Amino acid sequence: MSSDSPDPSRSGLHSESATLGDASPILDSGSHQVEGWVTASPPKFLEVLQHVFSFPKLLVRHRDLITTSVRRELAARFSGTLLGWAWPLVTPILMFAIYFFIFTQLLSVKFGDLPEDQKSAMGVFMFVGILIWTAFGESVVRCTGVIVDNGNLIKKVAFPTEVLPLNQVLVALVSMVFGVVAYIAVTWITPLFGLHIWEPPQWTALLWALVLMPLQVMFTYGFGLMLGTLQVYLRDTLQVVTVGITVWMFATPIFWTPELIIREDGTRGLPDQWAWVLDANPMYHLVYSWRDVLMSREPAMVFHQPIETSIITFAYWAVGSFVVGYTFFLLARRRFADEV
Amino acid sequence: MSQNAIEAEGLGKCYRVYGGPMQRIAEGLSFGTYTGHRQFWALRNVNFGLKPGGSLGLCGPNGAGKSTLLKMLAGTTTPTEGRFRVGGRVSSLLELGAGFHPDFTGRDNILMNGIMMGYSKREMVARTEEIIDFAELGEYIDEPVRVYSSGMGLRLGFSVAMAVEPDVMIIDEVFAVGDMYFQKKCVDKVYELKKNNKTVLFCSHSLYDVRQLCDEALWIQDGAPAQIGDSVDVTNSYSSFQRTHIAEVKHEHEEEQAADDKAAAKIGSASSQILPRVLDARIYIPGTDEELYQVGTGESMEVRIWWVNPTPDLTPIQLGVGFFRPDTTTVAGVGSHIDGHPVTGESGCTSITIENVAFLSDQFLIAVILFGGEGTHQYQQYLMRENLVVTHKTKDVGMFMLQRTWKDRSELPVPDDAPAIREGTVGSQADVPVSNSDDEGGVE
């Protein structure tokens, strides 16, 4: 029961609506406003930047919309299915099983000079990589299509369109967190039964996850906004993205590590002329930071830079991606309703 | 506040039509130096102001730009030229049930739909019961929307949009939903909004609704405002425009038919000469030779029918005139056999003067019917070339203007066999105060 409005059917709405700001629905849907007038001129660049940096305000104002629609999206995907909430785990586990089998059993890929008791390193290494990559890859592909797919809604209901891709990113993040929690649980529980899969992550390392997750959402969201906007004007985008994401996945050390490559001089690691490819790949920094968090640092050769360096590099990428993607989106949004 | 709730200045919307994706890319890469798209102006030069508590109805044919205007004001699309201002909180009903997810229950969808329109979860939770009551979906409210009938979905959509009380309500052509009972509820709800000083912008093909719900109307024709003003005046002009337009189309159609008729006449020429037939029929201002196809309620008109009857002895005739609504409802019919006016001779012109036309605003098709002697057999139905448009300036409702007199006759007692008042019946709130006042009356 709401205590502050004794008769919610009468007073509840207006008391709150007044504080929301009168013109907010229109501003949210992409029109340009000057002193209450909605004009035909496109928004000025500075105003767009201002809008970009007041994004947290938008999050607060539309928190109900975001939480409700994320919950609904999750429910739509998993409730009513036989496996229900186990589904977010099925994809990473299945992918992990397939790749683990191919790489370690069929192709006998070995992890450098790992001691015998760390044989499962490659498996855990892959699993964490797949978990993080799936959240990113799935978000990006879904974000690319989400604006066009909701065309009718955009035409008929005035609401902040940027919520649509954000939902996709958050839904994928929730699935990923499921996987992370399940992984931690397994590393805790299995030793009780005499099985040793991997050392449980240290609690101090897990604090880094609280930094990584917002950065990951920012990066993915900015990227998704940009592609979703592009898809409105150029429908080839989704095809390109679908292929591009797969290429990118194999270019990122998910199923391989640079240490598996034997250079011409017999040492292991990525040849020097290709080193920049990894360094310039934001997902490399993200995936490796996550591995650092979740796997502890034992197989040292896997982590050749401190986690702080990777996180800072990724943070630049995340902020850049968000600012560029959101600006692009805001500039292009005016014509969404006409194009979708 | 004296400020207008909605103000539009030179508002226009242009859609770009691209030849293909390459053209779009070329345009994007040229940074404005190349424009390959075709422009399509859906709407231009719309100017109006609407005071808080005012109501504006939009009318006009399909594709005139009505929905484009509403979309701009609702904020789902942006103007290409001009500007507008909407004061206060806007709620729009551009499409009923937009945003409903078929797999979720009606209750879930109420919540989601409201939140999407910008209301907080708490507000929506507080309103849910009210919305469910209004939609009258019963137990279906906890079923997934996918199992709803289309009428039920529309009812739910309307209920959600109406339950949240905006300052400005924008409604696009959604009244034709549900059964008559629900339609009335919807109209009542809009009246209620008006009474609470909310501003209503409303688009409908039903000129009746526009006239009833709105003080002012805007007629949009081919992407430009044709007339704005008092809703009765504007709807009258629009319907008389429509009549001319329909007549033109019909005329073309008739010419084709005339050619067919000629061919048919050649084959059956022998018999067609013998049978009686109507040559022409027109409407005039009574006593003059000035034709008239648009009359106001309460005015008079004269229908003249020219006919031939080569063999009056063998085939005695009677004449009838029927007035039909476009949906073929017979509104009125008169006949010479009913009134006992003989139609004799081999040819002639019969005139029927109708004093004080009682129809309310509508469009009527007029058919002259040539009956056989006793008014049973029909020789011919002659459809008049032009439709009759009746317009009225009062707010009367229905099909006819009733002559009436109102009086206060409180001295008359309540009849003894008046229906008993049932107390304690569910939902009949009105009964209680009525019974009280009756009791008091009895004491006095």
XYZ file of N, CA, C and O in Angstrom, chain B residues 86-241:
624
model
N 3.622 21.641 -26.943
C 2.545 20.988 -26.210
C 2.796 21.220 -24.735
O 3.849 20.870 -24.222
N 1.835 21.837 -24.074
C 1.995 22.141 -22.660
C 1.427 21.029 -21.807
O 0.301 20.593 -22.004
N 2.199 20.555 -20.880
C 1.699 19.528 -19.977
C 2.013 18.143 -20.463
O 2.728 17.941 -21.442
N 1.465 17.214 -19.768
C 1.792 15.828 -20.005
C 0.942 15.251 -21.131
O -0.267 15.399 -21.141
N 1.586 14.638 -22.070
C 0.887 14.132 -23.253
C 0.703 12.635 -23.138
O 1.620 11.903 -22.767
N -0.471 12.177 -23.451
C -0.660 10.741 -23.613
C -1.247 10.530 -24.990
O -2.109 11.289 -25.422
N -0.747 9.567 -25.703
C -1.268 9.387 -27.047
C -1.762 7.973 -27.241
O -1.231 7.024 -26.674
N -2.762 7.878 -28.026
C -3.353 6.586 -28.348
C -3.367 6.503 -29.860
O -4.351 6.785 -30.501
N -2.189 6.189 -30.415
C -2.071 6.171 -31.875
C -2.506 4.826 -32.404
O -2.987 4.692 -33.512
N -2.290 3.799 -31.608
C -2.739 2.483 -32.021
C -3.061 1.714 -30.752
O -2.263 1.702 -29.820
N -4.199 1.081 -30.724
C -4.575 0.359 -29.514
C -3.727 -0.884 -29.374
O -3.550 -1.640 -30.322
N -3.211 -1.079 -28.193
C -2.484 -2.317 -27.938
C -1.085 -2.351 -28.532
O -0.474 -3.406 -28.562
N -0.569 -1.190 -28.980
C 0.818 -1.187 -29.450
C 1.713 -1.472 -28.258
O 1.581 -0.862 -27.214
N 2.605 -2.433 -28.380
C 3.500 -2.732 -27.279
C 3.013 -3.849 -26.386
O 3.690 -4.201 -25.431
N 1.869 -4.414 -26.693
C 1.430 -5.574 -25.918
C 2.263 -6.782 -26.312
O 2.530 -7.004 -27.489
N 2.647 -7.550 -25.303
C 3.390 -8.773 -25.595
C 2.427 -9.953 -25.500
O 1.821 -10.169 -24.452
N 2.267 -10.715 -26.558
C 1.231 -11.749 -26.580
C 1.395 -12.837 -25.519
O 0.407 -13.445 -25.131
N 2.608 -13.062 -25.057
C 2.804 -14.169 -24.126
C 2.543 -13.791 -22.672
O 2.569 -14.641 -21.792
N 2.326 -12.500 -22.430
C 2.119 -12.084 -21.048
C 0.646 -11.851 -20.772
O -0.139 -11.613 -21.686
N 0.303 -11.909 -19.504
C -1.095 -11.738 -19.138
C -1.511 -10.293 -19.327
O -0.679 -9.395 -19.436
N -2.812 -10.093 -19.353
C -3.333 -8.744 -19.473
C -2.788 -7.857 -18.369
O -2.424 -6.707 -18.591
N -2.697 -8.415 -17.168
C -2.221 -7.663 -16.020
C -0.773 -7.197 -16.233
O -0.451 -6.031 -16.015
N 0.084 -8.093 -16.682
C 1.482 -7.729 -16.956
C 1.562 -6.639 -18.017
O 2.361 -5.716 -17.929
N 0.717 -6.795 -19.033
C 0.771 -5.842 -20.132
C 0.284 -4.460 -19.727
O 0.775 -3.468 -20.239
N -0.663 -4.423 -18.817
C -1.126 -3.129 -18.302
C 0.054 -2.395 -17.686
O 0.331 -1.237 -17.983
N 0.771 -3.110 -16.857
C 1.918 -2.543 -16.153
C 2.961 -2.037 -17.148
O 3.418 -0.898 -17.099
N 3.321 -2.902 -18.066
C 4.384 -2.586 -19.014
C 3.984 -1.423 -19.915
O 4.774 -0.529 -20.183
N 2.745 -1.463 -20.385
C 2.273 -0.424 -21.289
C 2.280 0.941 -20.616
O 2.715 1.925 -21.201
N 1.842 0.957 -19.366
C 1.820 2.216 -18.624
C 3.217 2.750 -18.393
O 3.477 3.938 -18.554
N 4.116 1.847 -18.026
C 5.493 2.267 -17.759
C 6.125 2.805 -19.028
O 6.837 3.800 -19.031
N 5.805 2.174 -20.126
C 6.357 2.622 -21.399
C 5.852 4.013 -21.751
O 6.548 4.811 -22.356
N 4.626 4.315 -21.339
C 4.083 5.649 -21.614
C 4.646 6.681 -20.658
O 4.289 7.847 -20.716
N 5.509 6.251 -19.747
C 6.208 7.212 -18.912
C 5.702 7.289 -17.481
O 6.054 8.193 -16.752
N 4.879 6.348 -17.073
C 4.393 6.368 -15.710
C 5.220 5.421 -14.850
O 5.772 4.448 -15.357
N 5.277 5.722 -13.575
C 6.117 4.891 -12.722
C 5.378 3.598 -12.393
O 4.165 3.490 -12.525
N 6.138 2.634 -11.962
C 5.576 1.338 -11.656
C 4.538 1.461 -10.540
O 3.490 0.835 -10.571
N 4.861 2.301 -9.569
C 3.959 2.470 -8.435
C 2.612 3.027 -8.893
O 1.551 2.567 -8.489
N 2.679 4.030 -9.756
C 1.442 4.605 -10.283
C 0.617 3.541 -10.984
O -0.600 3.459 -10.815
N 1.294 2.749 -11.766
C 0.573 1.754 -12.557
C -0.009 0.662 -11.676
O -1.121 0.210 -11.906
N 0.733 0.256 -10.667
C 0.205 -0.768 -9.769
C -1.056 -0.240 -9.090
O -2.067 -0.936 -8.968
N -1.007 1.038 -8.701
C -2.169 1.630 -8.043
C -3.372 1.688 -8.974
O -4.519 1.649 -8.540
N -3.113 1.797 -10.262
C -4.206 1.978 -11.220
C -4.724 0.669 -11.797
O -5.745 0.660 -12.481
N -3.980 -0.399 -11.590
C -4.290 -1.633 -12.307
C -5.742 -2.082 -12.125
O -6.431 -2.385 -13.099
N -6.216 -2.078 -10.887
C -7.580 -2.566 -10.642
C -8.606 -1.733 -11.402
O -9.544 -2.263 -12.000
N -8.372 -0.430 -11.374
C -9.277 0.475 -12.079
C -9.319 0.151 -13.580
O -10.371 0.121 -14.208
N -8.132 -0.111 -14.115
C -8.030 -0.416 -15.542
C -8.740 -1.730 -15.855
O -9.485 -1.847 -16.829
N -8.531 -2.709 -14.984
C -9.158 -4.012 -15.204
C -10.682 -3.875 -15.165
O -11.396 -4.430 -16.003
N -11.166 -3.073 -14.214
C -12.610 -2.836 -14.135
C -13.133 -2.223 -15.414
O -14.159 -2.627 -15.948
N -12.389 -1.232 -15.914
C -12.872 -0.510 -17.087
C -12.879 -1.410 -18.321
O -13.787 -1.360 -19.137
N -11.864 -2.245 -18.438
C -11.765 -3.091 -19.633
C -12.784 -4.224 -19.594
O -13.115 -4.799 -20.640
N -13.279 -4.554 -18.426
C -14.282 -5.609 -18.262
C -13.863 -6.906 -18.922
O -14.594 -7.497 -19.706
N -12.679 -7.332 -18.606
C -12.189 -8.569 -19.211
C -12.431 -9.779 -18.305
O -12.193 -10.910 -18.701
N -12.860 -9.532 -17.082
C -13.158 -10.641 -16.178
C -11.928 -11.478 -15.901
O -10.838 -10.957 -15.680
N -12.110 -12.784 -15.956
C -11.008 -13.671 -15.610
C -9.901 -13.665 -16.665
O -8.792 -14.110 -16.397
N -10.230 -13.153 -17.829
C -9.238 -13.165 -18.904
C -8.021 -12.308 -18.589
O -6.990 -12.434 -19.225
N -8.162 -11.430 -17.591
C -7.065 -10.522 -17.292
C -5.809 -11.288 -16.889
O -4.694 -10.822 -17.094
N -5.970 -12.491 -16.376
C -4.803 -13.278 -15.990
C -4.437 -14.331 -17.036
O -3.656 -15.240 -16.761
N -5.011 -14.200 -18.223
C -4.636 -15.079 -19.341
C -3.658 -14.303 -20.233
O -3.691 -13.080 -20.260
N -2.821 -15.029 -20.975
C -1.942 -14.316 -21.909
C -2.761 -13.576 -22.970
O -3.813 -14.068 -23.394
N -2.251 -12.424 -23.367
C -2.971 -11.593 -24.329
C -3.177 -12.330 -25.665
O -4.118 -12.056 -26.393
N -2.315 -13.300 -25.919
C -2.417 -14.058 -27.165
C -3.776 -14.761 -27.311
O -4.236 -14.985 -28.425
N -4.422 -15.126 -26.205
C -5.706 -15.817 -26.323
C -6.878 -14.848 -26.391
O -8.018 -15.276 -26.528
N -6.615 -13.554 -26.344
C -7.715 -12.593 -26.380
C -8.314 -12.500 -27.775
O -7.622 -12.685 -28.773
N -9.578 -12.181 -27.828
C -10.173 -11.836 -29.113
C -9.677 -10.434 -29.457
O -9.190 -9.715 -28.583
N -9.796 -10.060 -30.741
C -9.250 -8.754 -31.116
C -9.961 -7.644 -30.344
O -9.334 -6.668 -29.932
N -11.262 -7.820 -30.141
C -12.015 -6.799 -29.401
C -11.507 -6.642 -27.982
O -11.398 -5.528 -27.467
N -11.164 -7.774 -27.362
C -10.686 -7.714 -25.982
C -9.357 -6.984 -25.894
O -9.125 -6.185 -24.988
N -8.465 -7.272 -26.859
C -7.163 -6.603 -26.878
C -7.328 -5.098 -27.011
O -6.672 -4.316 -26.326
N -8.245 -4.700 -27.891
C -8.461 -3.281 -28.111
C -9.028 -2.624 -26.856
O -8.652 -1.518 -26.491
N -9.915 -3.341 -26.196
C -10.513 -2.806 -24.976
C -9.449 -2.569 -23.918
O -9.430 -1.545 -23.250
N -8.551 -3.549 -23.810
C -7.482 -3.417 -22.823
C -6.604 -2.209 -23.157
O -6.269 -1.406 -22.284
N -6.255 -2.078 -24.435
C -5.413 -0.967 -24.868
C -6.050 0.368 -24.552
O -5.406 1.281 -24.032
N -7.316 0.474 -24.847
C -8.010 1.729 -24.595
C -8.065 2.023 -23.105
O -7.849 3.158 -22.674
N -8.325 0.993 -22.332
C -8.455 1.194 -20.890
C -7.156 1.692 -20.284
O -7.169 2.576 -19.426
N -6.038 1.132 -20.734
C -4.755 1.562 -20.193
C -4.511 3.030 -20.528
O -4.168 3.836 -19.668
N -4.726 3.366 -21.801
C -4.422 4.728 -22.229
C -5.315 5.746 -21.531
O -4.909 6.869 -21.275
N -6.534 5.333 -21.219
C -7.475 6.280 -20.636
C -7.316 6.396 -19.117
O -7.646 7.411 -18.527
N -6.856 5.329 -18.506
C -6.778 5.329 -17.049
C -5.702 6.274 -16.552
O -5.817 6.856 -15.488
N -4.626 6.410 -17.336
C -3.612 7.372 -16.942
C -4.123 8.733 -17.381
O -4.514 8.906 -18.508
N -4.151 9.670 -16.472
C -4.806 10.941 -16.792
C -3.804 11.975 -17.255
O -3.115 12.589 -16.454
N -3.751 12.176 -18.553
C -2.804 13.147 -19.105
C -3.421 14.541 -19.128
O -4.622 14.694 -18.889
N -2.611 15.529 -19.425
C -3.129 16.874 -19.637
C -3.606 17.045 -21.068
O -4.541 17.768 -21.346
N -2.886 16.376 -21.955
C -3.248 16.435 -23.367
C -3.403 15.009 -23.863
O -2.512 14.179 -23.693
N -4.534 14.729 -24.450
C -4.802 13.367 -24.922
C -4.889 13.402 -26.439
O -5.658 14.167 -27.002
N -4.086 12.562 -27.068
C -4.090 12.508 -28.528
C -4.623 11.147 -28.960
O -4.066 10.122 -28.587
N -5.710 11.151 -29.680
C -6.358 9.883 -30.029
C -6.507 9.763 -31.537
O -7.087 10.633 -32.181
N -5.976 8.720 -32.088
C -6.057 8.517 -33.540
C -7.026 7.392 -33.863
O -6.713 6.236 -33.651
N -8.173 7.729 -34.355
C -9.031 6.759 -35.048
C -9.147 5.404 -34.342
O -8.920 4.368 -34.924
N -9.436 5.419 -33.073
C -9.495 4.129 -32.397
C -10.859 3.871 -31.789
O -11.048 2.893 -31.098
N -11.798 4.757 -32.109
C -13.089 4.589 -31.457
C -13.924 3.472 -32.034
O -14.822 2.957 -31.373
N -13.638 3.105 -33.234
C -14.466 2.093 -33.885
C -14.144 0.711 -33.341
O -14.073 -0.256 -34.064
N -13.895 0.637 -32.049
C -13.534 -0.653 -31.480
C -14.638 -1.139 -30.558
O -15.414 -0.363 -30.054
N -14.622 -2.421 -30.369
C -15.542 -3.008 -29.408
C -16.981 -2.865 -29.844
O -17.287 -2.369 -30.934
N -17.860 -3.321 -29.001
C -19.270 -3.248 -29.329
C -19.795 -1.856 -28.972
O -19.085 -1.013 -28.462
N -21.062 -1.659 -29.251
C -21.670 -0.348 -29.024
C -21.529 0.064 -27.563
O -21.253 1.209 -27.252
N -21.697 -0.901 -26.693
C -21.644 -0.619 -25.269
C -20.283 -0.055 -24.871
O -20.179 0.951 -24.178
N -19.232 -0.712 -25.381
C -17.898 -0.247 -25.022
C -17.575 1.086 -25.687
O -16.931 1.938 -25.107
N -18.049 1.240 -26.914
C -17.842 2.517 -27.591
C -18.413 3.657 -26.782
O -17.805 4.712 -26.652
N -19.574 3.417 -26.224
C -20.197 4.469 -25.441
C -19.339 4.768 -24.208
O -19.131 5.921 -23.854
N -18.831 3.710 -23.602
C -17.963 3.921 -22.437
C -16.751 4.768 -22.805
O -16.333 5.646 -22.058
N -16.186 4.479 -23.979
C -15.021 5.233 -24.423
C -15.371 6.701 -24.607
O -14.646 7.593 -24.165
N -16.488 6.934 -25.285
C -16.890 8.310 -25.544
C -17.148 9.028 -24.226
O -16.731 10.164 -24.029
N -17.793 8.335 -23.299
C -18.041 8.931 -21.980
C -16.737 9.318 -21.314
O -16.625 10.358 -20.674
N -15.760 8.449 -21.469
C -14.467 8.696 -20.829
C -13.812 9.948 -21.421
O -13.224 10.748 -20.696
N -13.924 10.092 -22.729
C -13.343 11.277 -23.357
C -14.087 12.536 -22.898
O -13.481 13.574 -22.641
N -15.401 12.428 -22.768
C -16.183 13.547 -22.235
C -15.685 13.938 -20.858
O -15.548 15.100 -20.524
N -15.389 12.894 -20.072
C -14.924 13.125 -18.720
C -13.602 13.897 -18.740
O -13.404 14.834 -17.973
N -12.720 13.491 -19.657
C -11.449 14.211 -19.804
C -11.720 15.680 -20.088
O -11.120 16.573 -19.502
N -12.656 15.914 -21.013
C -12.975 17.286 -21.390
C -13.490 18.060 -20.189
O -13.127 19.208 -19.976
N -14.335 17.395 -19.426
C -14.926 18.053 -18.263
C -13.837 18.423 -17.253
O -13.915 19.443 -16.587
N -12.824 17.589 -17.147
C -11.735 17.857 -16.202
C -10.696 18.803 -16.770
O -9.553 18.810 -16.341
N -11.106 19.552 -17.808
C -10.229 20.557 -18.402
C -8.982 19.973 -19.061
O -7.937 20.585 -19.110
N -9.089 18.755 -19.530
C -7.990 18.174 -20.294
C -8.174 18.557 -21.757
O -9.290 18.758 -22.221
N -7.076 18.630 -22.464
C -7.140 18.984 -23.867
C -7.203 17.703 -24.700
O -6.451 16.771 -24.441
N -8.101 17.673 -25.646
C -8.274 16.457 -26.436
C -8.052 16.753 -27.911
O -8.588 17.717 -28.449
N -7.228 15.935 -28.524
C -7.007 16.033 -29.959
C -7.421 14.694 -30.533
O -6.961 13.651 -30.065
N -8.262 14.712 -31.518
C -8.975 13.506 -31.829
C -9.167 13.406 -33.328
O -9.509 14.391 -33.987
N -8.911 12.253 -33.870
C -9.047 12.081 -35.311
C -10.029 10.977 -35.595
O -9.945 9.903 -34.982
N -10.955 11.220 -36.481
C -11.925 10.158 -36.770
C -12.523 10.339 -38.147
O -12.628 11.455 -38.658
N -12.918 9.226 -38.717
C -13.677 9.290 -39.957
C -15.153 9.459 -39.660
O -15.946 9.695 -40.559
N -15.499 9.261 -38.410
C -16.887 9.451 -38.035
C -17.109 10.924 -37.725
O -16.724 11.428 -36.681
N -17.714 11.625 -38.691
C -17.935 13.059 -38.502
C -18.847 13.279 -37.312
O -18.785 14.297 -36.638
N -19.658 12.283 -37.065
C -20.557 12.361 -35.926
C -19.756 12.507 -34.639
O -20.039 13.372 -33.815
N -18.745 11.643 -34.486
C -17.927 11.700 -33.271
C -17.200 13.032 -33.158
O -17.119 13.620 -32.088
N -16.661 13.479 -34.293
C -15.930 14.747 -34.283
C -16.854 15.854 -33.806
O -16.524 16.666 -32.941
N -18.055 15.865 -34.373
C -19.024 16.884 -34.039
C -19.419 16.821 -32.559
O -19.591 17.833 -31.901
N -19.576 15.600 -32.071
C -20.054 15.457 -30.702
C -18.967 15.744 -29.671
O -19.237 16.306 -28.622
N -17.752 15.296 -29.976
C -16.719 15.362 -28.948
C -15.910 16.645 -28.984
O -15.259 16.987 -28.018
N -15.926 17.312 -30.130
C -14.990 18.424 -30.261
C -15.706 19.743 -30.453
O -16.737 19.814 -31.113
N -15.111 20.788 -29.896
C -15.639 22.128 -30.111
C -15.176 22.654 -31.457
O -15.883 23.341 -32.156
N -13.928 22.291 -31.765
C -13.373 22.797 -33.009
C -12.952 21.626 -33.884
O -12.719 20.525 -33.375
N -12.846 21.867 -35.167
C -12.387 20.797 -36.042
C -11.426 21.350 -37.074
O -11.460 22.544 -37.399
N -10.544 20.484 -37.521
C -9.587 20.833 -38.563
C -9.751 19.816 -39.681
O -9.654 18.621 -39.457
N -10.045 20.340 -40.857
C -10.224 19.449 -42.011
C -8.945 19.500 -42.823
O -8.526 20.561 -43.271
N -8.321 18.353 -42.960
C -7.085 18.272 -43.724
C -7.362 17.565 -45.037
O -7.969 16.495 -45.062
N -6.946 18.201 -46.111
C -7.175 17.627 -47.430
C -5.860 17.626 -48.195
O -5.243 18.678 -48.337
N -5.432 16.483 -48.663
C -4.213 16.360 -49.463
C -3.003 17.046 -48.821
O -2.268 17.790 -49.474
N -2.825 16.816 -47.540
C -1.635 17.308 -46.877
C -1.643 18.775 -46.506
O -0.606 19.307 -46.164
N -2.791 19.403 -46.598
C -2.848 20.808 -46.208
C -4.154 21.055 -45.484
O -5.171 20.429 -45.800
N -4.142 21.949 -44.510
C -5.394 22.230 -43.819
C -6.367 22.927 -44.762
O -5.991 23.889 -45.434
N -7.590 22.416 -44.857
C -8.565 23.018 -45.756
C -9.460 23.977 -44.993
O -9.860 25.006 -45.519
N -9.770 23.636 -43.758
C -10.621 24.519 -42.972
C -10.427 24.226 -41.496
O -10.234 23.081 -41.102
N -10.472 25.285 -40.710
C -10.417 25.088 -39.265
C -11.445 26.010 -38.651
O -11.682 27.105 -39.142
N -12.102 25.536 -37.621
C -13.117 26.371 -36.983
C -14.083 25.540 -36.178
O -13.746 24.436 -35.739
N -15.264 26.069 -36.020
C -16.299 25.378 -35.272
C -16.536 23.989 -35.860
O -16.618 23.825 -37.070
N -16.636 22.991 -34.995
C -16.672 21.617 -35.507
C -17.875 21.361 -36.400
O -17.788 20.628 -37.380
N -19.006 22.004 -36.092
C -20.196 21.790 -36.921
C -19.978 22.344 -38.322
O -20.244 21.672 -39.322
N -19.447 23.564 -38.404
C -19.190 24.170 -39.718
C -18.225 23.333 -40.542
O -18.454 23.055 -41.714
N -17.127 22.938 -39.889
C -16.077 22.232 -40.629
C -16.568 20.870 -41.105
O -16.361 20.494 -42.252
N -17.267 20.151 -40.254
C -17.742 18.835 -40.692
C -18.780 18.979 -41.798
O -18.837 18.166 -42.716
N -19.566 20.036 -41.724
C -20.534 20.264 -42.801
C -19.831 20.510 -44.129
O -20.184 19.919 -45.141
N -18.804 21.358 -44.112
C -18.095 21.620 -45.375
C -17.441 20.356 -45.884
O -17.448 20.073 -47.072
N -16.875 19.597 -44.939
C -16.187 18.382 -45.372
C -17.168 17.395 -45.973
O -16.894 16.806 -47.010
N -18.340 17.245 -45.349
C -19.260 16.246 -45.891
C -19.841 16.705 -47.215
O -20.086 15.897 -48.099
N -20.002 18.025 -47.416
C -20.524 18.442 -48.722
C -19.442 18.303 -49.779
O -19.716 17.995 -50.932
N -18.169 18.470 -49.360
C -17.075 18.226 -50.297
C -17.068 16.752 -50.707
O -16.942 16.415 -51.871
